[in-house]
Amino acid sequence: MADDVGTPGAVPVAGNGLLGRRALLRGGLGGAALLVPGFTGAAERPPWMRAPGTGMREYGAPSPLEAHVRRVGIASQPGTDGSGASRTPLELLEGTLTPNGLHFERHHSGVPAIDPGAHTLLVHGLVRRPLTFDLDALARYPLETRLQFLECSGNSAVNILSPVPADQPCGVIHGLVSQSEWVGVPLGVLLEEAGLRPEARWIVAEGADAAAMSRSVPLEKALDDAIVALYQNGERLRPENGYPMRLFLPGWEGNMSVKWLRRLRVTDRPAMTKDETSKYSDLLPDGTAELFTFPMGVKSVITRPSRGVGLRERGVYAISGLAWSGAGRVRRVEVSADGGGSWAEATLEPAAAPKALQRFRIAWRWDGGPAVLLSRATDETGAVQPTRTSILEARGRNAFYHFNGIQAWRVDADGSVANHYA
Amino acid sequence: MADDVGTPGAVPVAGNGLLGRRALLRGGLGGAALLVPGFTGAAERPPWMRAPGTGMREYGAPSPLEAHVRRVGIASQPGTDGSGASRTPLELLEGTLTPNGLHFERHHSGVPAIDPGAHTLLVHGLVRRPLTFDLDALARYPLETRLQFLECSGNSAVNILSPVPADQPCGVIHGLVSQSEWVGVPLGVLLEEAGLRPEARWIVAEGADAAAMSRSVPLEKALDDAIVALYQNGERLRPENGYPMRLFLPGWEGNMSVKWLRRLRVTDRPAMTKDETSKYSDLLPDGTAELFTFPMGVKSVITRPSRGVGLRERGVYAISGLAWSGAGRVRRVEVSADGGGSWAEATLEPAAAPKALQRFRIAWRWDGGPAVLLSRATDETGAVQPTRTSILEARGRNAFYHFNGIQAWRVDADGSVANHYA
């Protein structure tokens, strides 16, 4: 194969091997393909072409050879098996959507086995007419689509809680973020149907799990882009994601998108539930606590290469990662291959919507030496993803929610990759 | 509940109850929700809130109560169980994506059990350097996203082959169309890596199934938007969709997006394979046959209401459907509730990309009388979805591929819905 150094377009754009956009567009990445010298005809047919294959299935499943692609970092509170989380294996996926079977989970008292025919949503409080809606009733309202991310506010916290870099893959560290096409009824339509009273300012959403997960949501958000989601990536919500209905609040911390939604109480003030006071609040160094920290910050992470997804040999690779912001679209992602000494702008796929995951990519020629890979996102409001150090200095080690610090991956001479604090 | 007739915005826009856009945006659809008179507090907790739920799972599955949401219309050639098709249950889904487990299948000799570590893609023929690529090699090239539909050219054929309307749901009739986020390597990058010779005009793609499914693809398409897809909705391709790699040709008849792709031979002319001569060609009334009918025509179908998904009682409903075109974006969908006597423009969601499924919706007040619902799509080239009759007159009954005639659903007084020839 041709040496990539001689490839048209393989122009260095930052230190330690980052290459310009044309290197990704034109091929010529060098060494990846195998030359077939003197090829004259089709290769011998492999065994699976010599007999008919298997038939159709009512509901498909991944290849058994992909059984390693599963949720990771599964952990529960002591004495429970359902008060905990599982994470999306980001480093084994591509694109921006998460298959429903791999969407992260975060439950406060397990997954309730809800009979959808017996489940209703109650809208009451500061409304003119308290109403209940069953699934058939909701199906008659206009549905809208939200192809957007959902991120747990505790995502990536290990990178601030652990004094040394956790020896874990990308999904265990950052896999409390997933993306789906959520489809449901705009919350504003249901509130209008019930008739908001003039003093209405907040909505208290309650789930039908044993924890009765409850969060207060400002009315402005409820009337902006909130939906009561009924479908996830085309089909009904999965049980672990709120079947048969959940709140979905684009861009806001995941626990507010209350699953198994049974009740919306309209109020004039927040309810100060256990889930927004004892949890999901952040203790700051001065002894005060931050409450109601709703939007998720601007963030990015390189998913390949990353720990467990290393490099085979020196040569050119496509670095691939995800970027997102709870404030809107990501405008720019910069990548460094020399630990922050120099940066180059990655190619960024357009967002399906504001507050959606976006893929970024950049070509990188690995020369076989050590390297530290970083990515840094900037969103359309101008917010820039901060460093881990700056977050620690500003917020201390107790404020572990909403951690969006830059992720560093250290590449060693054998091509292996490790979590690293830059 | 308020009578919808008195609802602001419930403005008739066409005959037999079609309502204007504001009726869908403002709620007030009348009769759907249940009023809770004298409500004073939270309802009693349902049984599933009284004990902790189940724990996390490595790979999730739909609720057992959704077991009826499965592929439909599963049928094989006599004597085989893998030469056939299964279909997506469109009337039970919402949004525009198809869960991987429900993507339609069309196999010519079953699903081969491919070992991805032993599978390679060969690029040869009119190239300077024949090359083979394994999965690791392809992973080093730039990946691109195609969030677009895939439609079998035989989709909906029952509506032209059957002299009376088949008593079947939407998915059995039209469910050979699905949509995924496909991610893969642009075909042009791989061809450039191999180096096209000046006389190159076509690519012959061959699958690694026992049928060695083979199709000729014009070079212009290969260099335009074709990819070698590696991921489907975030995860590796499913076995029935070409694991570990398939061709994906946006907007073109599905069988050309060759699954289990093992070989791309660059040629100066089409290969005239069995799959493009004895099959996937259309016999016309004058005795000639149409070959190489690549793009799928402009099309739409109402998914709700439709057979099996009827109406509960008179009142206002959101009609929901899908529209698409192999030539680009759909620009307009019109709906009729009086069998074509009058038409109103539906609300159309923007396309994720050209050649993608788009949802349309319109409010409809069913007065309890008979109705015939139609939808008619127009794409950005100005092409208009034709009637069944006009297709029959132009192409006869032998030309059953690429049938994109208008679907009619007859609503009867009991709220049930039936396939209908308008």
PDB file of C-alpha atoms in Angstrom, chain A residues 114-117 119-120 135 138 228-231 236-239 242-246 260-261, chain B residues 66:
ATOM      1  CA  ILE A 114     -46.994  -1.775  34.447  1.00  0.00           C
ATOM      2  CA  ASP A 115     -50.165  -2.965  32.755  1.00  0.00           C
ATOM      3  CA  PRO A 116     -50.599  -0.301  30.077  1.00  0.00           C
ATOM      4  CA  GLY A 117     -54.358  -0.888  29.972  1.00  0.00           C
ATOM      5  CA  HIS A 119     -52.169   2.957  33.569  1.00  0.00           C
ATOM      6  CA  THR A 120     -53.354   6.550  33.362  1.00  0.00           C
ATOM      7  CA  LEU A 135     -53.020   5.424  26.118  1.00  0.00           C
ATOM      8  CA  LEU A 138     -53.131  10.182  24.186  1.00  0.00           C
ATOM      9  CA  VAL A 228     -45.020  12.872  27.157  1.00  0.00           C
ATOM     10  CA  ALA A 229     -43.126  10.226  25.208  1.00  0.00           C
ATOM     11  CA  LEU A 230     -44.935   7.079  24.039  1.00  0.00           C
ATOM     12  CA  TYR A 231     -42.496   5.700  21.447  1.00  0.00           C
ATOM     13  CA  ARG A 236     -43.363   1.581  22.348  1.00  0.00           C
ATOM     14  CA  LEU A 237     -41.058   2.676  25.155  1.00  0.00           C
ATOM     15  CA  ARG A 238     -39.053  -0.125  26.654  1.00  0.00           C
ATOM     16  CA  PRO A 239     -39.997  -1.070  30.258  1.00  0.00           C
ATOM     17  CA  GLY A 242     -40.756   4.320  31.231  1.00  0.00           C
ATOM     18  CA  TYR A 243     -43.242   2.016  29.507  1.00  0.00           C
ATOM     19  CA  PRO A 244     -45.906   2.974  28.735  1.00  0.00           C
ATOM     20  CA  MET A 245     -45.153   6.723  29.048  1.00  0.00           C
ATOM     21  CA  ARG A 246     -42.469   9.053  30.325  1.00  0.00           C
ATOM     22  CA  TRP A 260     -43.553   5.593  34.165  1.00  0.00           C
ATOM     23  CA  LEU A 261     -45.251   8.988  34.356  1.00  0.00           C
TER      24      LEU A 261
ATOM     25  CA  GLU B  66     -45.980  -5.745  23.411  1.00  0.00           C
TER      26      GLU B  66
END
